[in-house]
Short mmCIF file of C-alpha atoms and ligand atoms in Angstrom, two decimals:
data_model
loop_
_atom_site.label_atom_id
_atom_site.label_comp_id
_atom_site.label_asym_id
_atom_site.label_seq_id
_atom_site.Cartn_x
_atom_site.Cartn_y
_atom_site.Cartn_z
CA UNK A 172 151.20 123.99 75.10
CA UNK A 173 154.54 122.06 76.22
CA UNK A 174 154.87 118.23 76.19
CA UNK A 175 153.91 118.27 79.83
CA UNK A 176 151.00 119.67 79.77
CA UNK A 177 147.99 117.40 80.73
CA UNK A 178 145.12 117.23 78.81
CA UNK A 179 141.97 116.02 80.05
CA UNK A 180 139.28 114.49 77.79
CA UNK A 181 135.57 113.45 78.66
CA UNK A 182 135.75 110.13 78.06
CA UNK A 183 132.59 108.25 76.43
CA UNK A 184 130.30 107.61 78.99
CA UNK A 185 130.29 103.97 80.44
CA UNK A 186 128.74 104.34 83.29
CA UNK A 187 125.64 102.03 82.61
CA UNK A 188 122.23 104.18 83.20
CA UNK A 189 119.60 102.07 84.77
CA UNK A 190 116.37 102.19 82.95
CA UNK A 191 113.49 102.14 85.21
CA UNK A 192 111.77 99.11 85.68
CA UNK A 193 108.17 98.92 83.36
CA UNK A 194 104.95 99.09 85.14
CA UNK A 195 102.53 96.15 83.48
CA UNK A 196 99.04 96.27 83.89
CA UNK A 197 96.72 93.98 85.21
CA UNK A 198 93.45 93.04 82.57
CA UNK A 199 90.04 91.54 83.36
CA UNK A 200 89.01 90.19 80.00
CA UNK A 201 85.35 89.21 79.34
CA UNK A 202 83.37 86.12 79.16
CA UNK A 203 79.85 85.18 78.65
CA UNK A 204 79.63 82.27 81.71
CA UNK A 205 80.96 84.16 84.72
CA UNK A 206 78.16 85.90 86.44
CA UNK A 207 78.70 89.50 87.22
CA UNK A 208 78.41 89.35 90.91
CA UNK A 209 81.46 86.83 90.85
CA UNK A 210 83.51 89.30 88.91
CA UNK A 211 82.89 91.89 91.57
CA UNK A 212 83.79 89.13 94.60
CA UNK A 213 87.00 88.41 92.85
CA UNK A 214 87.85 91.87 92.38
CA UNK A 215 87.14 92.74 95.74
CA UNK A 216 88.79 90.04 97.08
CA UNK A 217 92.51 90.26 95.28
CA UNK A 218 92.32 93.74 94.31
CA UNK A 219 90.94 94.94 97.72
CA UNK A 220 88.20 97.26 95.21
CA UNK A 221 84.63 98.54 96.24
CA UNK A 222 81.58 97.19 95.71
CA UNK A 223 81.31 100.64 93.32
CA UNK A 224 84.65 100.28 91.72
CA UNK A 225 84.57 96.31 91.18
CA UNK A 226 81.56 97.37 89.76
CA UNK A 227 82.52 100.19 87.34
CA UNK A 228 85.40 97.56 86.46
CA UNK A 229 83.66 94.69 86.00
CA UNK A 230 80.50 96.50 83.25
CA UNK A 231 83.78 97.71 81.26
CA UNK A 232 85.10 94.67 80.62
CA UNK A 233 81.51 93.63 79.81
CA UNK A 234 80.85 96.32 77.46
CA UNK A 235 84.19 96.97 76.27
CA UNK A 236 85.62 93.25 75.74
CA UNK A 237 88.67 93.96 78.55
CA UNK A 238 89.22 96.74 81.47
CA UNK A 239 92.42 97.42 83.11
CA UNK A 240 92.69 96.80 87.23
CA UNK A 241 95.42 98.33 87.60
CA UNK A 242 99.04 99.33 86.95
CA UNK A 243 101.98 98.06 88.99
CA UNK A 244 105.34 95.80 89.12
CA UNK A 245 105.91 92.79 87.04
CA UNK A 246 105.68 90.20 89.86
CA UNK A 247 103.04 91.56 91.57
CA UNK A 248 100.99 92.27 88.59
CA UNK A 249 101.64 88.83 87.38
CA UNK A 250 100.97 87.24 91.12
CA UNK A 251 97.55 88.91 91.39
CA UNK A 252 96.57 87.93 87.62
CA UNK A 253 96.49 84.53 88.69
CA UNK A 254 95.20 84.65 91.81
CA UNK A 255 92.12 86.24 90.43
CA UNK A 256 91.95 83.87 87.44
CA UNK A 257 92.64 80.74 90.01
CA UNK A 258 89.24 82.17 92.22
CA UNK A 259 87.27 82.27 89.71
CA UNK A 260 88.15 78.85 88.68
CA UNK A 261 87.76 77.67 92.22
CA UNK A 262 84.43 79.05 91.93
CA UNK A 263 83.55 76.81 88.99
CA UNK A 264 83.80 79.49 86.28
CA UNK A 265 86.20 80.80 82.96
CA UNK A 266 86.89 84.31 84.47
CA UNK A 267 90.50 85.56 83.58
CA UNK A 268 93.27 88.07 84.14
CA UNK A 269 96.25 88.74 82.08
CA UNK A 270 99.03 91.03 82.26
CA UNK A 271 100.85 93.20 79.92
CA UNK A 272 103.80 95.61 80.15
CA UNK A 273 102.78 99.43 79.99
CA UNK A 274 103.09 101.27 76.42
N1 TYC B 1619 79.69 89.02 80.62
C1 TYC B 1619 79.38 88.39 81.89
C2 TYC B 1619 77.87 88.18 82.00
O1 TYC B 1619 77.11 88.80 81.27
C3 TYC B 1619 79.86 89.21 83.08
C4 TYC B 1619 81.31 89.44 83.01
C5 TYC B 1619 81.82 90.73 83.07
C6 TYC B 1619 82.21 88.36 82.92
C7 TYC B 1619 83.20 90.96 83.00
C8 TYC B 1619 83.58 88.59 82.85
O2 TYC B 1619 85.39 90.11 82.84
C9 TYC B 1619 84.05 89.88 82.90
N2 TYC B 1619 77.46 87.34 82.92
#
Protein backbone atom coordinates (compact mmCIF):
# COMPACT_ATOMS: atom_id res chain seq x y z
CA UNK A 1 0.00 0.00 0.00
CA UNK A 2 1.71 3.51 -0.93
CA UNK A 3 1.36 6.66 1.24
CA UNK A 4 -1.50 7.69 -0.97
CA UNK A 5 -3.56 5.23 -0.63
CA UNK A 6 -6.90 6.03 1.22
CA UNK A 7 -8.10 4.05 3.78
CA UNK A 8 -11.54 4.06 4.85
CA UNK A 9 -12.63 3.10 8.40
CA UNK A 10 -16.27 2.57 9.84
CA UNK A 11 -16.32 5.02 12.17
CA UNK A 12 -18.20 4.37 15.66
CA UNK A 13 -21.62 4.88 15.14
CA UNK A 14 -23.06 8.34 16.29
CA UNK A 15 -25.88 8.51 14.67
CA UNK A 16 -28.35 8.62 17.73
CA UNK A 17 -31.06 5.61 17.35
CA UNK A 18 -34.42 6.71 18.53
CA UNK A 19 -35.92 4.38 20.98
CA UNK A 20 -39.54 4.03 20.55
CA UNK A 21 -41.68 5.82 22.69
CA UNK A 22 -43.24 3.36 25.83
CA UNK A 23 -46.82 2.48 25.73
CA UNK A 24 -48.27 2.99 29.59
CA UNK A 25 -51.28 1.47 30.58
CA UNK A 26 -54.26 2.74 31.92
CA UNK A 27 -55.50 0.89 35.61
CA UNK A 28 -58.93 0.83 37.26
CA UNK A 29 -58.03 0.03 40.83
CA UNK A 30 -60.73 -1.15 43.29
CA UNK A 31 -62.71 0.30 46.04
CA UNK A 32 -65.38 -0.79 48.32
CA UNK A 33 -67.80 2.66 47.98
CA UNK A 34 -68.17 3.02 44.23
CA UNK A 35 -71.12 1.08 43.07
CA UNK A 36 -70.56 -1.18 40.17
CA UNK A 37 -72.95 0.33 37.78
CA UNK A 38 -70.89 3.69 38.14
CA UNK A 39 -67.72 1.88 37.23
CA UNK A 40 -69.34 0.67 34.06
CA UNK A 41 -70.82 4.50 33.22
CA UNK A 42 -67.36 5.82 33.64
CA UNK A 43 -65.85 3.30 31.58
CA UNK A 44 -68.22 3.67 28.98
CA UNK A 45 -68.12 7.10 29.00
CA UNK A 46 -64.07 7.90 28.69
CA UNK A 47 -63.09 4.67 27.37
CA UNK A 48 -65.97 4.50 24.79
CA UNK A 49 -66.33 0.38 26.24
CA UNK A 50 -69.57 -1.84 26.14
CA UNK A 51 -71.92 -2.40 28.50
CA UNK A 52 -70.19 -6.22 28.22
CA UNK A 53 -66.66 -5.07 28.27
CA UNK A 54 -67.05 -2.20 31.04
CA UNK A 55 -68.46 -5.00 32.58
CA UNK A 56 -65.84 -7.78 32.23
CA UNK A 57 -63.46 -4.76 33.30
CA UNK A 58 -65.05 -3.49 36.00
CA UNK A 59 -65.69 -7.50 38.09
CA UNK A 60 -61.71 -7.77 37.49
CA UNK A 61 -60.79 -5.03 39.24
CA UNK A 62 -63.35 -6.19 41.83
CA UNK A 63 -62.08 -9.59 42.13
CA UNK A 64 -58.61 -9.06 41.28
CA UNK A 65 -57.77 -5.69 43.32
CA UNK A 66 -56.84 -3.69 39.73
CA UNK A 67 -57.65 -4.42 35.82
CA UNK A 68 -55.93 -2.80 33.02
CA UNK A 69 -58.20 -0.49 30.38
CA UNK A 70 -55.99 -0.29 28.15
CA UNK A 71 -52.56 0.32 26.60
CA UNK A 72 -51.59 3.51 24.79
CA UNK A 73 -49.35 6.89 24.74
CA UNK A 74 -48.18 8.66 27.77
CA UNK A 75 -50.42 11.75 27.43
CA UNK A 76 -53.30 10.18 26.44
CA UNK A 77 -53.09 7.45 28.90
CA UNK A 78 -52.43 9.95 31.55
CA UNK A 79 -55.39 12.44 30.13
CA UNK A 80 -58.01 9.67 30.27
CA UNK A 81 -56.76 8.43 33.89
CA UNK A 82 -58.00 11.51 35.19
CA UNK A 83 -60.82 12.11 33.43
CA UNK A 84 -62.22 8.87 34.64
CA UNK A 85 -61.01 9.43 38.23
CA UNK A 86 -62.46 13.27 38.02
CA UNK A 87 -66.22 11.49 36.93
CA UNK A 88 -66.32 9.47 39.40
CA UNK A 89 -65.58 12.14 41.82
CA UNK A 90 -68.14 14.35 40.19
CA UNK A 91 -70.41 11.62 40.86
CA UNK A 92 -69.77 11.76 44.61
CA UNK A 93 -67.57 8.65 44.82
CA UNK A 94 -63.52 7.34 45.44
CA UNK A 95 -63.26 5.53 42.02
CA UNK A 96 -59.66 5.84 40.49
CA UNK A 97 -57.36 5.37 37.53
CA UNK A 98 -53.68 5.36 37.42
CA UNK A 99 -51.19 4.91 34.85
CA UNK A 100 -48.03 3.07 34.50
CA UNK A 101 -45.42 2.63 31.75
CA UNK A 102 -45.52 -0.92 29.99
CA UNK A 103 -42.90 -3.69 31.28
N1 LIG B 1 -66.02 -3.07 44.71
C1 LIG B 1 -67.11 -2.20 44.31
C2 LIG B 1 -68.42 -2.68 44.95
O1 LIG B 1 -68.50 -3.82 45.39
C3 LIG B 1 -67.28 -2.12 42.80
C4 LIG B 1 -66.05 -1.67 42.15
C5 LIG B 1 -65.47 -2.43 41.14
C6 LIG B 1 -65.45 -0.45 42.51
C7 LIG B 1 -64.28 -2.01 40.52
C8 LIG B 1 -64.27 -0.03 41.89
O2 LIG B 1 -62.58 -0.40 40.29
C9 LIG B 1 -63.72 -0.80 40.90
N2 LIG B 1 -69.41 -1.83 44.96
Amino acid sequence: MSDKDVVVRRRTRTKPKLERPRLYKVILVNDDYTPREIVVMVLKAVFRMSEETGYRVMMTAHKLGTSVVVVCARDIAETKAKEATDLGKEAGFPLLFTSEPEE
